[in-house]
Short mmCIF file of C-alpha atoms in Angstrom, two decimals:
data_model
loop_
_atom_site.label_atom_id
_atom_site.label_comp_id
_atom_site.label_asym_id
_atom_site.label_seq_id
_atom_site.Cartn_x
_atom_site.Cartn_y
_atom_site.Cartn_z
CA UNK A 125 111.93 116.23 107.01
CA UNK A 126 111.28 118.70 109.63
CA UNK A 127 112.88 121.06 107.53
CA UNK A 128 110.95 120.22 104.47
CA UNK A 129 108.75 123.21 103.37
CA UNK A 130 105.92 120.96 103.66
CA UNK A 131 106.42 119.20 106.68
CA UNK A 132 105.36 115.83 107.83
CA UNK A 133 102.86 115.97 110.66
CA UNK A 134 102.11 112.37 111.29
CA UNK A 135 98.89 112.51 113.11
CA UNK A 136 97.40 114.48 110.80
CA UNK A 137 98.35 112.71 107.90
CA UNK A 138 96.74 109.24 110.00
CA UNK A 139 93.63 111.29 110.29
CA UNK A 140 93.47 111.95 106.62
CA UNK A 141 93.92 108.86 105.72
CA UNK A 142 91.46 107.24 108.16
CA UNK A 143 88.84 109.61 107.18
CA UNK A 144 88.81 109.18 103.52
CA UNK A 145 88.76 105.42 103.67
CA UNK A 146 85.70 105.87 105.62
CA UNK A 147 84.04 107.94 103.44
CA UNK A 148 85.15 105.91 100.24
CA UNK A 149 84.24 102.38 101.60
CA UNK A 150 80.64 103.76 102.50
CA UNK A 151 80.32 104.85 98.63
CA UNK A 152 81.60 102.05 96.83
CA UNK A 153 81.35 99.08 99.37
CA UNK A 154 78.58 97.33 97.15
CA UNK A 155 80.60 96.93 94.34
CA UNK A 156 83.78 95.71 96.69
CA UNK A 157 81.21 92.65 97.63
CA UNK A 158 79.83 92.71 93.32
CA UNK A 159 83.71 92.38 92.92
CA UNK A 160 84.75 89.31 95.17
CA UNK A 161 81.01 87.09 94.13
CA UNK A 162 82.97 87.44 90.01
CA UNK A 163 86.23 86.95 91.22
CA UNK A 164 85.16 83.50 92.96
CA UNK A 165 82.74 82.07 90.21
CA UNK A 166 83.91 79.28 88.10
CA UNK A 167 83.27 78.58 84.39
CA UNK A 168 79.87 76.59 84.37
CA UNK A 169 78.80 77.33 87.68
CA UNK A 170 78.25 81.40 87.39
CA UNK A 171 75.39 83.05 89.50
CA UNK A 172 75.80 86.35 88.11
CA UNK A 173 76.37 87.61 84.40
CA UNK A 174 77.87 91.11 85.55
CA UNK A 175 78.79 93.62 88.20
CA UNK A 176 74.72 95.22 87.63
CA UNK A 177 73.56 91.41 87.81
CA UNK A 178 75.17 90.87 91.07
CA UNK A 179 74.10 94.07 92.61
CA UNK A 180 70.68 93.38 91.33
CA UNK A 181 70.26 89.75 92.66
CA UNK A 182 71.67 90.91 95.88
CA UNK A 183 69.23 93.49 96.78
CA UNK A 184 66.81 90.49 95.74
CA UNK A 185 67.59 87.55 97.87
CA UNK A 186 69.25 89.31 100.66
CA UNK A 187 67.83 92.74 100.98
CA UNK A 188 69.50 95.92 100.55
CA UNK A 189 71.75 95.60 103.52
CA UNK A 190 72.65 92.58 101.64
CA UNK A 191 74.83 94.77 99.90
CA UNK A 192 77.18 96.13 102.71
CA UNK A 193 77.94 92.41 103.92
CA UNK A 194 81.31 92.67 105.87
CA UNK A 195 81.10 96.06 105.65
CA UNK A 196 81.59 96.28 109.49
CA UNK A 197 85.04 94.89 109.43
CA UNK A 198 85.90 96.93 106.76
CA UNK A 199 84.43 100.08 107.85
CA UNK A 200 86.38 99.60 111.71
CA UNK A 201 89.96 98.58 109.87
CA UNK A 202 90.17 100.62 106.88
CA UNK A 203 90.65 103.89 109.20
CA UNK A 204 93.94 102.32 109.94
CA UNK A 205 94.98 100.50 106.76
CA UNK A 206 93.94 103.53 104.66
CA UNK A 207 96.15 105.54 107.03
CA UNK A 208 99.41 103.63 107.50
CA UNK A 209 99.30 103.13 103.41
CA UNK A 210 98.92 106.95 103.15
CA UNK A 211 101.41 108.34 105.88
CA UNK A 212 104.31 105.37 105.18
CA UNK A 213 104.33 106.65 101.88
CA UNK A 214 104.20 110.13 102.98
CA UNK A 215 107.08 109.21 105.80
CA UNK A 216 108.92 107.36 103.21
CA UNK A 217 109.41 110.03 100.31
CA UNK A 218 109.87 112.32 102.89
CA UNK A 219 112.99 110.59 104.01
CA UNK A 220 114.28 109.65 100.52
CA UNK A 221 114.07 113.24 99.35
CA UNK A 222 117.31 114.93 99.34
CA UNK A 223 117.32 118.01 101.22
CA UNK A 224 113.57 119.20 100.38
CA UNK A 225 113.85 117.78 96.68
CA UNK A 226 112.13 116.28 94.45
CA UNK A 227 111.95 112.44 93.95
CA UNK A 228 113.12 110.42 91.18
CA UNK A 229 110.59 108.28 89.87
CA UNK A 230 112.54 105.01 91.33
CA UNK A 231 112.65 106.96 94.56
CA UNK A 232 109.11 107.13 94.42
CA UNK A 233 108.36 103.69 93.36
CA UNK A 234 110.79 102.83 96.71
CA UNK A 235 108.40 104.70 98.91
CA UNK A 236 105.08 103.16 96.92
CA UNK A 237 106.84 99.57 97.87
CA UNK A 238 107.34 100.53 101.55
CA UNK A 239 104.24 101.88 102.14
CA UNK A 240 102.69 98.63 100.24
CA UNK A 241 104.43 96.40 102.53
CA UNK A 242 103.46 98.22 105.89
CA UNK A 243 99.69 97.85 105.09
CA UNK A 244 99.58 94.29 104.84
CA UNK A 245 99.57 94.38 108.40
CA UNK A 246 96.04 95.12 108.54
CA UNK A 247 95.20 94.70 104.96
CA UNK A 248 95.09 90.61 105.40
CA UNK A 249 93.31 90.14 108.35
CA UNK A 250 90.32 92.84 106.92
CA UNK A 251 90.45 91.21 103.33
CA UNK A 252 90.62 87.51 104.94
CA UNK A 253 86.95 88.10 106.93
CA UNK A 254 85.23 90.38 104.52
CA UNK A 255 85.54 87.78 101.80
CA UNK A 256 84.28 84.91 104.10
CA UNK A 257 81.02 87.64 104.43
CA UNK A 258 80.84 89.04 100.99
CA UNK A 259 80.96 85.53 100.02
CA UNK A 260 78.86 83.79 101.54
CA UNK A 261 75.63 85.21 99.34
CA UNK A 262 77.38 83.27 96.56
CA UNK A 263 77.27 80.23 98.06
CA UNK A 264 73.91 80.39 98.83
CA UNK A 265 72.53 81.57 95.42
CA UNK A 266 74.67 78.75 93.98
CA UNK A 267 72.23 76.55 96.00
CA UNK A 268 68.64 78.27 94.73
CA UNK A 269 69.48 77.94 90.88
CA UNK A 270 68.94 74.30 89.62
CA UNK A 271 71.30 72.94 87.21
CA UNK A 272 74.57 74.33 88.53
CA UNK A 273 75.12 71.95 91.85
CA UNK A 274 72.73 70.17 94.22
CA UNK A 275 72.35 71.35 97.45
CA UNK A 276 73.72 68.59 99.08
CA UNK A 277 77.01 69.03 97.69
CA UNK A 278 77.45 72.27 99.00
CA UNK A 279 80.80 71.63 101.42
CA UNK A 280 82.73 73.91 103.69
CA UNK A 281 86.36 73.17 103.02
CA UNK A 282 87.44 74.82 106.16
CA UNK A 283 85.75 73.08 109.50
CA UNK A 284 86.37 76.68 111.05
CA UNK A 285 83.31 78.03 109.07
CA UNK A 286 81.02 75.37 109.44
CA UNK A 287 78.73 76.98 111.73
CA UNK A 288 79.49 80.37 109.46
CA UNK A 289 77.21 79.31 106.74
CA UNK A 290 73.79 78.13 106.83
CA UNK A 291 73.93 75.72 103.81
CA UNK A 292 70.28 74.36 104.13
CA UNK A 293 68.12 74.57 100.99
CA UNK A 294 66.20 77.48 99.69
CA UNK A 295 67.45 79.41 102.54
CA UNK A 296 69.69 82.87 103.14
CA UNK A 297 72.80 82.81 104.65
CA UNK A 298 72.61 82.48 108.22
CA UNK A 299 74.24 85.79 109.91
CA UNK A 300 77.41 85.53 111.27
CA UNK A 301 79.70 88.40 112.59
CA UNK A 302 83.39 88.97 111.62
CA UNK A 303 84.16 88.89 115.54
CA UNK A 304 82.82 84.97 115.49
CA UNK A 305 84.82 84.11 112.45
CA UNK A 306 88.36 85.89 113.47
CA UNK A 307 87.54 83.84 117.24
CA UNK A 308 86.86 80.52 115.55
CA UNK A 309 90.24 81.30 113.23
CA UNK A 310 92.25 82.26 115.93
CA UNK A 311 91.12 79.34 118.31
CA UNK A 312 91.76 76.17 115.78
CA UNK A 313 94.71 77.93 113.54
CA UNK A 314 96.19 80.53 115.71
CA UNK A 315 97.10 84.19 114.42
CA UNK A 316 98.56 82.55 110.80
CA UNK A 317 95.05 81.77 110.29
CA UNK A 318 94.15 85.21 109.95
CA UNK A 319 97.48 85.96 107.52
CA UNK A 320 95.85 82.98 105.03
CA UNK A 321 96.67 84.60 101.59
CA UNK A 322 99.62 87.22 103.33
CA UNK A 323 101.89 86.37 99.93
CA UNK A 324 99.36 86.97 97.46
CA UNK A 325 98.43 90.53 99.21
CA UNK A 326 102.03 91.62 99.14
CA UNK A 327 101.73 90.11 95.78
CA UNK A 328 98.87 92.75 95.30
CA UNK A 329 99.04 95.89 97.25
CA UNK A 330 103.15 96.34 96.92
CA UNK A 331 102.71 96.47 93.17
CA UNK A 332 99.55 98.90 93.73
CA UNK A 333 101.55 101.20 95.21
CA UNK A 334 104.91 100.84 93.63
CA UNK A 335 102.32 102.37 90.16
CA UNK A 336 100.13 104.56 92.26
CA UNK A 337 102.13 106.91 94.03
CA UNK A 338 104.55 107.60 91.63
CA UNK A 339 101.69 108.06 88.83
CA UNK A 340 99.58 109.89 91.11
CA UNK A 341 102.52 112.44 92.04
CA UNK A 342 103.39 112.81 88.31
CA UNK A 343 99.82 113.93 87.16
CA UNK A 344 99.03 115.91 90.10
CA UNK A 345 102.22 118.02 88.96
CA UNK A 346 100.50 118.41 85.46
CA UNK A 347 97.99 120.70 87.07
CA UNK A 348 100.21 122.37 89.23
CA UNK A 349 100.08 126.19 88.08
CA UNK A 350 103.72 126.85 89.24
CA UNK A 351 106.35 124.69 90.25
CA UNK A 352 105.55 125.87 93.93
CA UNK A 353 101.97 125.63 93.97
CA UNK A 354 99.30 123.08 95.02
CA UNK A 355 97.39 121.63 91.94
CA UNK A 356 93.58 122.29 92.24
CA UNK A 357 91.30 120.04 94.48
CA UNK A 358 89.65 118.57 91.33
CA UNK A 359 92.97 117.57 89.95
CA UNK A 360 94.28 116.33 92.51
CA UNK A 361 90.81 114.28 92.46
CA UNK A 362 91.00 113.08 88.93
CA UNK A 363 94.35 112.13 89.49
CA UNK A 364 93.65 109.99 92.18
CA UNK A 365 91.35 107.92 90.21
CA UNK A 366 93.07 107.95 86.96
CA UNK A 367 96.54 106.70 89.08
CA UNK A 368 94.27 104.12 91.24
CA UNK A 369 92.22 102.76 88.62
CA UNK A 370 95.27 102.46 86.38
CA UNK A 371 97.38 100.23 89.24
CA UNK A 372 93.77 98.21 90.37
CA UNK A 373 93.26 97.23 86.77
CA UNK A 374 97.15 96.26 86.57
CA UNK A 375 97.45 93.99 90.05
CA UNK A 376 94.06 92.89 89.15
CA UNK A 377 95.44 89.08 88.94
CA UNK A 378 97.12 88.91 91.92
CA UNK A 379 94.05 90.18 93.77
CA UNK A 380 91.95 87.15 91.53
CA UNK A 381 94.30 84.67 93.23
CA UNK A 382 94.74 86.24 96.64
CA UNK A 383 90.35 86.36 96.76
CA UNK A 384 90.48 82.52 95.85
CA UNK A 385 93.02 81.59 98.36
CA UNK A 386 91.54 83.40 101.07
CA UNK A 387 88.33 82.17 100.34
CA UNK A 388 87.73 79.54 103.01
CA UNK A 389 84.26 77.91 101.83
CA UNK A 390 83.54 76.60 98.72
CA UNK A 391 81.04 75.24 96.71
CA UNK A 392 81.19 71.28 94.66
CA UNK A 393 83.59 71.24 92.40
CA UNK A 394 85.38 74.07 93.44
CA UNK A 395 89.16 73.68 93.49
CA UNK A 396 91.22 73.87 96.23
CA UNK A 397 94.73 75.81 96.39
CA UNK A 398 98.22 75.34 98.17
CA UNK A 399 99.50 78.23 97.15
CA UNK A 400 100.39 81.17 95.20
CA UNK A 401 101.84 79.04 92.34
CA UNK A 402 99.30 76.37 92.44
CA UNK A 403 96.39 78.93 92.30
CA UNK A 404 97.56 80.81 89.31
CA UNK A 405 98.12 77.81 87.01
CA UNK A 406 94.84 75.89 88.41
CA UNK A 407 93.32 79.07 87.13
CA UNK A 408 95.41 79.32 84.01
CA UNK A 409 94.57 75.68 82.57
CA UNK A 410 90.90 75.50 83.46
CA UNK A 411 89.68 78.59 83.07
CA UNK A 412 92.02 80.86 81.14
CA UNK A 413 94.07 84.00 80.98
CA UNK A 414 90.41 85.87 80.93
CA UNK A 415 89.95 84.68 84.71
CA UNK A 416 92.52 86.88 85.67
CA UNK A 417 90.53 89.68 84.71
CA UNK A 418 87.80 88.75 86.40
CA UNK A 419 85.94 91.87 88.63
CA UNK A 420 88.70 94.17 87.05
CA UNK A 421 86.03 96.72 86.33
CA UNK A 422 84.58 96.50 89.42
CA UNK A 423 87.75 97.18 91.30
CA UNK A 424 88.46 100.26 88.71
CA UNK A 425 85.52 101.78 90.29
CA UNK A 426 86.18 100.33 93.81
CA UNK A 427 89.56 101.90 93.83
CA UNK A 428 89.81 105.38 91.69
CA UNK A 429 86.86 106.95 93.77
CA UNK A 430 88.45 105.48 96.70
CA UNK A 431 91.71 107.44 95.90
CA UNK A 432 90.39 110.54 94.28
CA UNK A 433 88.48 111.06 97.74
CA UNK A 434 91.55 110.44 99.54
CA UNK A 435 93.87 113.03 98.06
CA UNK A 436 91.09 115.56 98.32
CA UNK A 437 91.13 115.26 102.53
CA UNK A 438 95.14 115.68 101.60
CA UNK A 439 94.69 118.83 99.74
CA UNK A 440 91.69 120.64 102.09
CA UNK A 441 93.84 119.00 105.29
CA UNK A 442 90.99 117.69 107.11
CA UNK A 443 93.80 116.59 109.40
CA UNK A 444 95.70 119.60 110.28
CA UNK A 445 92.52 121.05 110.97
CA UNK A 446 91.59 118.78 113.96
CA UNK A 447 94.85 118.71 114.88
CA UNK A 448 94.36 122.89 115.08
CA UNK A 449 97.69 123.15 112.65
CA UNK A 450 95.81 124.91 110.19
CA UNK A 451 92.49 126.17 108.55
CA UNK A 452 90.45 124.28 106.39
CA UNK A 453 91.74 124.62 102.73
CA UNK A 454 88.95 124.99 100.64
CA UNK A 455 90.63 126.21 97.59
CA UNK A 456 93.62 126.09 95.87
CA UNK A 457 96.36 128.75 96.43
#
């Protein structure tokens, strides 16, 4: 790959990678938390009608900052699950290219599914405490509105959160770090405790990327004015969010069933889950293919900005630039 015209300059592309994860977290973190509160409601026991419902009762019971719940955790380990997604691919199709070439489109779909695979790493660790955060709002709200379950009944499946979550009456959620939950996992289930719901995010983000990079590569080309040249920043945007909302909407099952399993507390009446199998037809039977779909909008707009932001710090090589390999590239060539 040395030889490539292009070149593959792994610290740079790292630093790329890191950076716009950073950036597109911050954006769209709210409706990442909007996104798991759907995916975890049941049929007669919703607390919010819709991704603007959520958002809204957030900001009401638990402030603004309510909002970026488990933000933290994602903010610190996105730089490097962001970044090994972006540069395995990168390292990937760079070594499946024949002699400076052009991919096929199952070449492609190779690298998406070995850069899918390498991000798991940190992906399932990140996912597994942020949802025990976003979550925990949920809970709570499910306790304030009468009618749904008495708050009582609220239980904590999991004994390792049951300092995590303040379940008294009428009361917020009492705040708890990402550091104390990861200790308390780590001390009564070992590392596997953190890699609950590992199968289900392979399920998920090897998929994702098997449709995203090769899409992504396919449009960008469309707006290439020559064969040889760099589409413009903006396409390279809007191709970014067409291929990443495209693959979020597709996975968005798998990511309904990997949110449930790694979702440690529930509330009465909330079913439990073995496994990957047992979670998709528990879901199936009681509460319909349309469960599946559940926050698919929501992750549409979590992902394409995500993605478009991320192949913009490709294009102007925010990278290289630290890395003094080149000047910022502001336009297109």
């Amino acid at each position: 790959c040395a030889q490539s015209p292009v070149g593959f300059f792994l610290p740079a592309k790292l630093i790329n990678g890191g950076i716009a994860g950073i950036v597109g977290v911050t954006c769209v973190f709210p409706i990442d938390l909007a996104k798991t509160r759907l995916q975890n409601q049941r049929q007669g026991q919703q607390v919010y009608k819709s991704m603007v419902d959520c958002l809204i009762k957030t900001v009401r019971s638990e402030g603004y900052f309510g909002m970026y719940r488990g933000a933290a955790v994602n903010l610190t380990l996105v730089t490097p699950e962001k970044a090994i997604k972006l540069a395995a691919n990168d390292f990937f199709r760079c070594h499946l290219s024949k002699d400076g070439r052009g991919l096929t489109v199952f070449r492609e779909m190779l690298a998406g599914c070995a850069a899918g695979m390498c991000q798991v790493i940190i992906t399932t660790p990140m996912e597994m405490l942020k949802i025990q955060l976003q979550d925990a709002g949920r809970l709570a709200a499910q306790q304030r509105k009468p009618g749904i379950i008495p708050p009582n009944r609220l239980v904590t499946t999991n004994a390792v959160l049951s300092r995590s979550y303040n379940v008294v009456p009428n009361t917020s959620p009492r705040a708890v770090s990402a550091t104390q939950i990861a200790r308390e996992l780590l001390h009564s289930q070992g590392i596997q405790g953190l890699y609950k719901g590992l199968g289900a995010t392979l399920l998920r983000d090897v998929p994702f990327s098997i449709i995203y990079f090769p899409l992504f590569a396919n449009l960008n080309k469309l707006g290439k004015p020559s064969p040889d040249a760099a589409a413009p920043f903006y396409w390279s945007f809007i191709s970014g969010c067409v291929a990443g909302s495209t693959a979020a909407v597709a996975v968005n099952p798998c990511d309904v069933v990997k949110t449930r399993l790694q979702s440690l507390s529930k509330g009465a009446n909330e079913e439990t889950y073995s496994g990957i199998i047992d979670c998709f037809s528990k879901v199936m039977k009681r509460e319909g293919p349309s469960a599946f779909l559940k926050g698919a909008g929501c992750r549409a707009l979590v992902i394409a900005p995500l993605f478009g932001i991320v192949q913009v710090m490709y294009f102007i090589g925010v990278g290289e630039f630290i890395m003094s390999q080149s000047s910022l590239k502001l336009i297109s060539d």
